[in-house]
XYZ file of C-alpha atoms in Angstrom:
463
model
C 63.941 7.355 -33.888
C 61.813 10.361 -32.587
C 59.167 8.341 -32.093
C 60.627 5.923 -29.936
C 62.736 7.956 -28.323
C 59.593 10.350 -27.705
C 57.526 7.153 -26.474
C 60.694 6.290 -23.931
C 61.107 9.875 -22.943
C 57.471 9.808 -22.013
C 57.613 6.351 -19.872
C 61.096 7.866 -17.903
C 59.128 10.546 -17.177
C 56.185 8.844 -15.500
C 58.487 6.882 -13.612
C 60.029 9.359 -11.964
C 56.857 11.702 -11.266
C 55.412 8.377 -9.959
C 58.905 7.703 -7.529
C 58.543 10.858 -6.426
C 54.634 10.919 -5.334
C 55.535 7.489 -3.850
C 58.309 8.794 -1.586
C 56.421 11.726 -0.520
C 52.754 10.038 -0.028
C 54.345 6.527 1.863
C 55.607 7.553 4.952
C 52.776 10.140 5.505
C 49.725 7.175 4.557
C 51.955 4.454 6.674
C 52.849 6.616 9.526
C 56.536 5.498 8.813
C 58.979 7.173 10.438
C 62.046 6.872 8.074
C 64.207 9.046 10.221
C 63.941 10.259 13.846
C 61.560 13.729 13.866
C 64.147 15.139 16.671
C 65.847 16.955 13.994
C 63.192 18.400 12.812
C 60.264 20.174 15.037
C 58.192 21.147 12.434
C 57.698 18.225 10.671
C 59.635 16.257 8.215
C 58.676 16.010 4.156
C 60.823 12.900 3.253
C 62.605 12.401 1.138
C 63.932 15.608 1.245
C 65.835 16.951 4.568
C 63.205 19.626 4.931
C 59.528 20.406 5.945
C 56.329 22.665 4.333
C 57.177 26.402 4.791
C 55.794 28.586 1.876
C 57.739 31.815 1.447
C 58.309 34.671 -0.881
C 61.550 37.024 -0.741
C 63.716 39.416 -2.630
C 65.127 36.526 -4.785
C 61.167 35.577 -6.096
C 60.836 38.357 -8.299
C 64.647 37.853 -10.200
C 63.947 34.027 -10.534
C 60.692 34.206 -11.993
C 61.586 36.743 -14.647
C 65.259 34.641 -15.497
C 62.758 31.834 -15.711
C 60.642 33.148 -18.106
C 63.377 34.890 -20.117
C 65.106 31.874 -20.309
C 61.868 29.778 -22.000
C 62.557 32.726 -24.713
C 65.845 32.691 -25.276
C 67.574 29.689 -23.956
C 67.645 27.180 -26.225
C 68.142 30.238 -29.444
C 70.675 30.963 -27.488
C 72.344 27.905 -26.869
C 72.259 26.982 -30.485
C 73.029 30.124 -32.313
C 75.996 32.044 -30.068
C 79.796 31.456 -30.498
C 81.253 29.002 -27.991
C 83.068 31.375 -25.868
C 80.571 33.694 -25.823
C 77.842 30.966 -24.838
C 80.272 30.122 -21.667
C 80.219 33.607 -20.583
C 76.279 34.320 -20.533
C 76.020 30.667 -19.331
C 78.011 31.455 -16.193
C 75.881 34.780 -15.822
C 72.900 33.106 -16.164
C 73.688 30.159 -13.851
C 74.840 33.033 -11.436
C 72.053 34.786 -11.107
C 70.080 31.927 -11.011
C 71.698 30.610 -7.752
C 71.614 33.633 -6.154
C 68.270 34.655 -6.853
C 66.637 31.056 -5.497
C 69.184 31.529 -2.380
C 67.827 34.804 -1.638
C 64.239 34.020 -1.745
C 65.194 33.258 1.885
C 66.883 36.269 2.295
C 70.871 37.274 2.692
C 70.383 34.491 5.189
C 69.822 31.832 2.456
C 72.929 32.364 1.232
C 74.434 32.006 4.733
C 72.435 29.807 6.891
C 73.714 26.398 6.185
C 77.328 27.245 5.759
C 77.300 28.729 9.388
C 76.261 25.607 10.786
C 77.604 24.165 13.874
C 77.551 21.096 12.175
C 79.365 22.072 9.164
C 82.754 22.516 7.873
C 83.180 26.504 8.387
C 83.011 27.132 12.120
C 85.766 24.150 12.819
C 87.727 25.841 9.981
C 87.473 28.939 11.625
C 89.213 27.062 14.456
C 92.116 25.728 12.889
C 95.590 27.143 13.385
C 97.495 23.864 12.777
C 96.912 22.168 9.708
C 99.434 19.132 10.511
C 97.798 18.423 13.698
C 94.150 18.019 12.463
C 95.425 15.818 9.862
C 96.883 13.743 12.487
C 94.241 13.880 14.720
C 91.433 13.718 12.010
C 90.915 9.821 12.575
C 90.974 9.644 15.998
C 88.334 12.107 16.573
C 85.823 10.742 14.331
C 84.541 7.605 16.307
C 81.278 9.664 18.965
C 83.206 8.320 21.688
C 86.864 9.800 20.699
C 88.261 10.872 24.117
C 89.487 14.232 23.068
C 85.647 14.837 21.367
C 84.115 13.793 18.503
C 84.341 15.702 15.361
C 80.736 17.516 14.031
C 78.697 15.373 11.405
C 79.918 16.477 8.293
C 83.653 16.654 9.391
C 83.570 13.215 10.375
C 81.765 12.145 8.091
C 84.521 13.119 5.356
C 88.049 13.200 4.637
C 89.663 16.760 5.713
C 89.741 17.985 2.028
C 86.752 20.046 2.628
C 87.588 21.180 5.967
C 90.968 22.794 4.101
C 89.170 24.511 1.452
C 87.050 26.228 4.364
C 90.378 26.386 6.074
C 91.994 28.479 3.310
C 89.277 30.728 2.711
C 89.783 31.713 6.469
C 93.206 32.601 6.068
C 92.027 34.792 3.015
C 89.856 36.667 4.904
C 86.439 35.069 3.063
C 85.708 33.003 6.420
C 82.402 34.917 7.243
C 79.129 32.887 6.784
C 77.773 35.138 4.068
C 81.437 35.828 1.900
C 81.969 32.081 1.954
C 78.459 31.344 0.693
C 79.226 33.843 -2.223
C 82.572 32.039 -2.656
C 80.480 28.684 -3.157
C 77.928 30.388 -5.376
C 80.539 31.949 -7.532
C 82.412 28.331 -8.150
C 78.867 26.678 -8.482
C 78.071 28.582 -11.609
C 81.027 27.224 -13.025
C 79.964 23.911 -12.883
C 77.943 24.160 -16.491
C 80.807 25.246 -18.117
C 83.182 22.409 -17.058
C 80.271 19.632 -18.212
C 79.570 21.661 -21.686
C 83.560 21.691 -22.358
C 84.011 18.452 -21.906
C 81.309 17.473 -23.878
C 82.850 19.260 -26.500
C 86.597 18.270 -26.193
C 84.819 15.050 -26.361
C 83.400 15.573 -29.622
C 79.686 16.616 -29.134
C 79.674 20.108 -29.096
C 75.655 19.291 -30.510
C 75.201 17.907 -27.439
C 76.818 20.448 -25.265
C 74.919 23.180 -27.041
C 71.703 21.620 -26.635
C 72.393 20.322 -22.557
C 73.184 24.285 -21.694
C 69.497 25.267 -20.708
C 69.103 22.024 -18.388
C 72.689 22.317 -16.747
C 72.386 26.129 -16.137
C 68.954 26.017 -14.704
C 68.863 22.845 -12.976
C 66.516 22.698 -9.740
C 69.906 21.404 -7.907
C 70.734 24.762 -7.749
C 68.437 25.181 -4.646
C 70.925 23.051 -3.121
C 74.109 24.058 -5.299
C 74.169 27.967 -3.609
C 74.260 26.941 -0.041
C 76.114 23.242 -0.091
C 79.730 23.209 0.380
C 78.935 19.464 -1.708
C 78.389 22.322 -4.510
C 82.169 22.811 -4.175
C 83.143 18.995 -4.798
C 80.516 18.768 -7.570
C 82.452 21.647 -9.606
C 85.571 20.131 -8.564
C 84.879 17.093 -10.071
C 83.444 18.170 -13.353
C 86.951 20.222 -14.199
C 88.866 17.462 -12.521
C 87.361 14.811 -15.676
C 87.473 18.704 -18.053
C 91.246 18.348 -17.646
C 91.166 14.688 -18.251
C 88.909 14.927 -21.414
C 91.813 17.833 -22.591
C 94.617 15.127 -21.754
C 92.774 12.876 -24.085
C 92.837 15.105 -26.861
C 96.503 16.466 -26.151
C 97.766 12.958 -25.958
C 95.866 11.522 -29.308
C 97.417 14.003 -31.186
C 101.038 13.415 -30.406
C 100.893 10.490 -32.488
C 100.826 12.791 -35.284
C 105.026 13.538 -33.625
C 107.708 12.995 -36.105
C 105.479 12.341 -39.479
C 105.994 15.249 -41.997
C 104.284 18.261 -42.023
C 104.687 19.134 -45.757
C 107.154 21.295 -46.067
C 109.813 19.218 -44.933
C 110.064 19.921 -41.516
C 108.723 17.734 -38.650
C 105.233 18.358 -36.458
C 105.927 20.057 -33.230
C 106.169 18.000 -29.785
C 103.397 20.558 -28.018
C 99.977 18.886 -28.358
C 101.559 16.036 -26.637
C 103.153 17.986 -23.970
C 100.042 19.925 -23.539
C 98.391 16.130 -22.876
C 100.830 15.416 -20.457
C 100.300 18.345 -18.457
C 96.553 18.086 -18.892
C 96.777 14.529 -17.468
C 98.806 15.452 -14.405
C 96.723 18.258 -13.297
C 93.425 15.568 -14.180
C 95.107 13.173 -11.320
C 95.528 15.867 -9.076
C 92.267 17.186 -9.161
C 90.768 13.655 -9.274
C 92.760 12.653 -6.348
C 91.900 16.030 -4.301
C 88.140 15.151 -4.942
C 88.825 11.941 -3.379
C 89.733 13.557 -0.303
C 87.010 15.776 -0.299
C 84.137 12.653 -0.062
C 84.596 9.362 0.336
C 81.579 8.589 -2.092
C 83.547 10.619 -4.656
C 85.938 7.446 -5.764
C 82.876 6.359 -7.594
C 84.307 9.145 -9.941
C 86.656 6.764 -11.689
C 83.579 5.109 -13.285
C 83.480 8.683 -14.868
C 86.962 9.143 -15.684
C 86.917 5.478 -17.003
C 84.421 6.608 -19.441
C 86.194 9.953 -20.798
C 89.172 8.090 -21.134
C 87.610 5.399 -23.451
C 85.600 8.092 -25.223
C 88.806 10.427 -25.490
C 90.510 6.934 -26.659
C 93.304 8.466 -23.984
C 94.572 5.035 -22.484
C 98.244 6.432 -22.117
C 96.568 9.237 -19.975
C 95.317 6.804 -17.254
C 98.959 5.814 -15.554
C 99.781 9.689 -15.961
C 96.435 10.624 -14.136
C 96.810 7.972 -11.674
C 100.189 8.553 -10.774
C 99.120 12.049 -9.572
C 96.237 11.392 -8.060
C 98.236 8.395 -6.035
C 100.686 11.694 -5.192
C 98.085 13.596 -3.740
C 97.183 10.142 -1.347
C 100.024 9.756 -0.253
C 101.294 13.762 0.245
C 97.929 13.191 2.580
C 99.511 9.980 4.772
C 102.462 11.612 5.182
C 100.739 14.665 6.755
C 98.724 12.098 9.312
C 95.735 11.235 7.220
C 95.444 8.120 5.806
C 91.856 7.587 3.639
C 92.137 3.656 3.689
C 92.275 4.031 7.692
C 89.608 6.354 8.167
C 87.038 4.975 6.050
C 86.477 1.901 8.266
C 86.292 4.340 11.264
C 83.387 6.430 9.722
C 81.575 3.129 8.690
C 81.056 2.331 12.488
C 80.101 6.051 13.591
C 77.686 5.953 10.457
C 76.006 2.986 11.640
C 76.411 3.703 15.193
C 74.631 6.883 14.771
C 70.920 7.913 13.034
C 71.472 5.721 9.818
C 70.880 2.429 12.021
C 67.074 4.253 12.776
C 66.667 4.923 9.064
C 64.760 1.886 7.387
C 66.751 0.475 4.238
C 63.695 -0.597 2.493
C 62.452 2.846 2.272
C 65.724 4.893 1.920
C 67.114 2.287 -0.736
C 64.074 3.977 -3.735
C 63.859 7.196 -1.595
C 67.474 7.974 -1.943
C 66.633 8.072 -6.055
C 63.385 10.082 -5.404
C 65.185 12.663 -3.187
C 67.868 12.455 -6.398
C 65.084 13.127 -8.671
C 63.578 16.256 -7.193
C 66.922 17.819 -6.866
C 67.836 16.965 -10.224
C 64.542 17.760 -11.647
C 61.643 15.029 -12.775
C 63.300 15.773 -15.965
C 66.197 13.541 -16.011
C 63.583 10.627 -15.934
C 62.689 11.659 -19.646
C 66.226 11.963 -20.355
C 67.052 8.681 -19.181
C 64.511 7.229 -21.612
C 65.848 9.501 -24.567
C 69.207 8.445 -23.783
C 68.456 4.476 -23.540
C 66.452 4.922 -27.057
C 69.248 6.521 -28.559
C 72.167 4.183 -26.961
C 72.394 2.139 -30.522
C 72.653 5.957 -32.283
C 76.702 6.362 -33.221
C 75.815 10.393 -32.886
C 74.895 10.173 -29.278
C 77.739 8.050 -28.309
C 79.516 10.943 -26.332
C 76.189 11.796 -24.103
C 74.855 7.927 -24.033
C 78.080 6.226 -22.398
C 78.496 9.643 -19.648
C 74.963 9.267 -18.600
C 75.205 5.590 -18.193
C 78.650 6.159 -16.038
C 76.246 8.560 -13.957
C 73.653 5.738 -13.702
C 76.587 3.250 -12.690
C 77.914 5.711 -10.113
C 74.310 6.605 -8.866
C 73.751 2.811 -8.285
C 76.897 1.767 -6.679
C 76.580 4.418 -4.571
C 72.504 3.502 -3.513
C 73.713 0.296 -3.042
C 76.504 0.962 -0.594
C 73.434 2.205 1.875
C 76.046 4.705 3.563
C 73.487 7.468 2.454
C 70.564 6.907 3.814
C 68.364 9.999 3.505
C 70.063 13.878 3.448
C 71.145 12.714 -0.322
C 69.678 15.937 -2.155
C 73.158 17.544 -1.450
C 75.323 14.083 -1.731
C 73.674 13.303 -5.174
C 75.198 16.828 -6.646
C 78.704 15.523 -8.165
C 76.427 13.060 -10.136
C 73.244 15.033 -11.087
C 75.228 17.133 -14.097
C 76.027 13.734 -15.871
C 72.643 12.490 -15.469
C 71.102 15.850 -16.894
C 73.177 15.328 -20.131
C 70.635 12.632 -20.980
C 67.828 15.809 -21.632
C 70.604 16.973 -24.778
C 68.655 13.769 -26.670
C 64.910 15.064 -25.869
C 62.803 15.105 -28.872
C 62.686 19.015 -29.989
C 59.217 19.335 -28.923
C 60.046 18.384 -25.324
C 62.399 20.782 -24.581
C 60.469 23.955 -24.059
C 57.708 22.601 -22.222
C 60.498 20.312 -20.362
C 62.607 23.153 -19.583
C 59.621 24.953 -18.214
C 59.123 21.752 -15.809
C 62.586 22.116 -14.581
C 62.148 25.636 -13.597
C 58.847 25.090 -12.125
C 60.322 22.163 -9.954
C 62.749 24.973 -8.858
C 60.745 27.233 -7.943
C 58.470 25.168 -6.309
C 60.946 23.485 -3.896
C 62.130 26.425 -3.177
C 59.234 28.540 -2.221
C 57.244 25.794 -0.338
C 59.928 23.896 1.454
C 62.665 24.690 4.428
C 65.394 22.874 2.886
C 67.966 22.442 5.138
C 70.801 22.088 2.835
């Protein structure tokens, strides 16, 4: 098994380095212009929404030293601490981690893509009626909406994301630079909801040995300034809960049989699933709202459910998430009315300029830099060990990943600007680097961190 899964780690890895080079080296040998330079004055480095800028800053030195550390320690670490314990230094490490690649661009890096014109924060800042941007939220996506068309990212998703921004206004945490932090701080949580669920699953191996690769993922370059950052890590403890239904429910078959001494098992495991499985569908469904790419998360939440062998938490789940749809449509919204709307601005906008036949394999090159060149080897580990009972848990979430990933390519309503889209999906994918041969995961760990700190230090990324 080592052996082949070594030899298939080894091919996934070429692959990807090779779909990378390809993506970057193309347009530049071709002179193919796979999206319109206008955005971009300096130059473009497809497939990445960025150009070349090389930079150091007062985040360089803290991210090189947590790098190295974490080639010492990590994987010890991972292995050897108690669970609870492993969350906590995995959130501090993840933490500083985010906020030390941010800040190699300075406080700025933190805040520069939040305060956007284009994005969600400065309409938020605008809001004082809640009811009437839900109703007028369709209307005002189409560019030539009489009462003005909605900035990019607003229109090009449901208002869930404009609410969150919304309610961090009324908090007082509207500023560029506190919401930023506000991201950052959720962000790091995003390991821990993928490593629980793992282990409610039944792999805590697994979980253990994924920790390194989901803390210190090169997506984080993209994780501390996205608000997509924010749907990612909603996501991931949207299918937590569900995976903690799973297990609630399961046991409340053991209701009503004896417990030894005569009296009967208590009712709470099962009540505990119930509630799980509600709060699951709400989550679920708020994600949902949040991005319309993000109903591709049922493939997920298909998958914990058959590996939680929780079937009587799916019409719980659904019920709730169906609540939160329709709590939405009474308020004005309706998501099966706007998506149609957004398919026409989409295509009457830049994506019509952006050639399919490069964007269709660039879309999974820009996925694989953001993710790390990594997740190619992982992809072969995890297809070598898909026959392995052992690896069940990790084998069938990474394939929902690659399902989700596909369907989503396919739908070509992301073409190019995917670094950031690709973020609820990348932590799935990077479970498949849990089944890496032993001897690949230093130097492989080391490759993620490099890919990191590269992107970061010799690219404008502009999300």
């Amino acid at each position: 098994m080592n052996s082949s899964a070594h030899r298939a780690a080894l091919v996934g890895l070429v692959v990807t380095v090779v779909l990378i080079v390809t993506a970057v080296v193309v347009p530049a040998l071709l002179d193919w212009q796979v999206w319109p330079r206008v955005h971009l004055d300096d130059g473009t480095f497809p497939p990445l929404h960025g150009y070349p800028q090389v930079k150091v800053g007062i985040g360089t030195l803290p991210a090189v030293l947590l790098a190295l550390a974490s080639l010492r320690w990590a994987d010890p670490m991972a292995k050897r601490l108690p669970w609870r314990r492993l969350l906590l230094v995995a959130y501090a490490a993840g933490l500083v981690w985010l906020l030390a690649l941010a800040l190699v661009d300075g406080p700025e890096g933190i805040s520069r893509v939040l305060g956007n014109p284009t994005e969600y924060l400065e309409t938020a800042r605008a809001v004082d009626d809640v009811p009437g941007l839900l109703r007028e939220y369709v209307s005002r996506i189409p560019y030539d909406a009489p009462e003005g068309n909605w900035p990019v990212h607003i229109a090009g998703h449901p208002p869930g994301m404009v609410l969150f921004f919304v309610l961090l206004v009324k908090v007082g945490l509207g500023g560029d630079l506190a919401a930023g932090l506000v991201v950052i701080a959720l962000a790091a949580t995003l390991p821990l909801a993928v490593m629980t669920t793992v282990r409610v699953l039944g792999a805590e191996d697994a979980a253990r040995a994924a920790a390194p690769y989901l803390v210190l993922s090169p997506s984080a370059v993209f994780l501390a300034v996205s608000a997509d950052a924010v749907m990612a890590t909603t996501v991931a403890w949207g299918l937590c809960c569900l995976a903690l239904a799973c297990r609630g429910i399961r046991r409340d078959v053991l209701v009503g049989l004896p417990a030894g001494n005569g009296q009967e098992r208590p009712v709470v495991s099962g009540l505990a699933g119930l509630l799980w499985a509600v709060l699951a569908g709400l989550v679920l469904g708020i994600v949902v709202f949040m991005s319309y790419g993000l109903l591709l998360t049922g493939v997920l939440a298909l998958a914990v459910i058959w590996l939680g062998r929780g079937w009587r938490v799916l019409p719980i789940a659904i019920a709730s998430a169906v609540a939160v749809a329709l709590t939405f449509a009474a308020g004005g919204f309706a998501w099966w009315e706007a998506y149609p709307v957004l398919v026409d601005r989409y295509w009457d906008g830049l994506a019509s300029q952006r050639p399919g036949a490069y964007w269709t394999w660039g879309n999974l090159a820009a996925l694989a830099i953001s993710a790390g060149p990594l997740v190619g080897a992982g992809l072969g580990a995890t297809w070598a060990a898909r026959r392995e009972p052992a690896d069940r848990v990790v084998v069938v979430l990474v394939a929902a990943a690659v399902i989700m990933i596909a369907l989503a390519d396919a739908s070509q309503m992301s073409r190019a600007e995917v670094e950031r889209i690709w973020l609820p999906f990348i932590p799935w994918l990077t479970l498949g680097c849990a089944l890496l041969p032993e001897q690949w995961r230093r130097p492989g760990l080391a490759l993620q961190l490099l890919t990191a700190l590269l992107v970061q230090h010799l690219l404008y990324t502009s999300w």
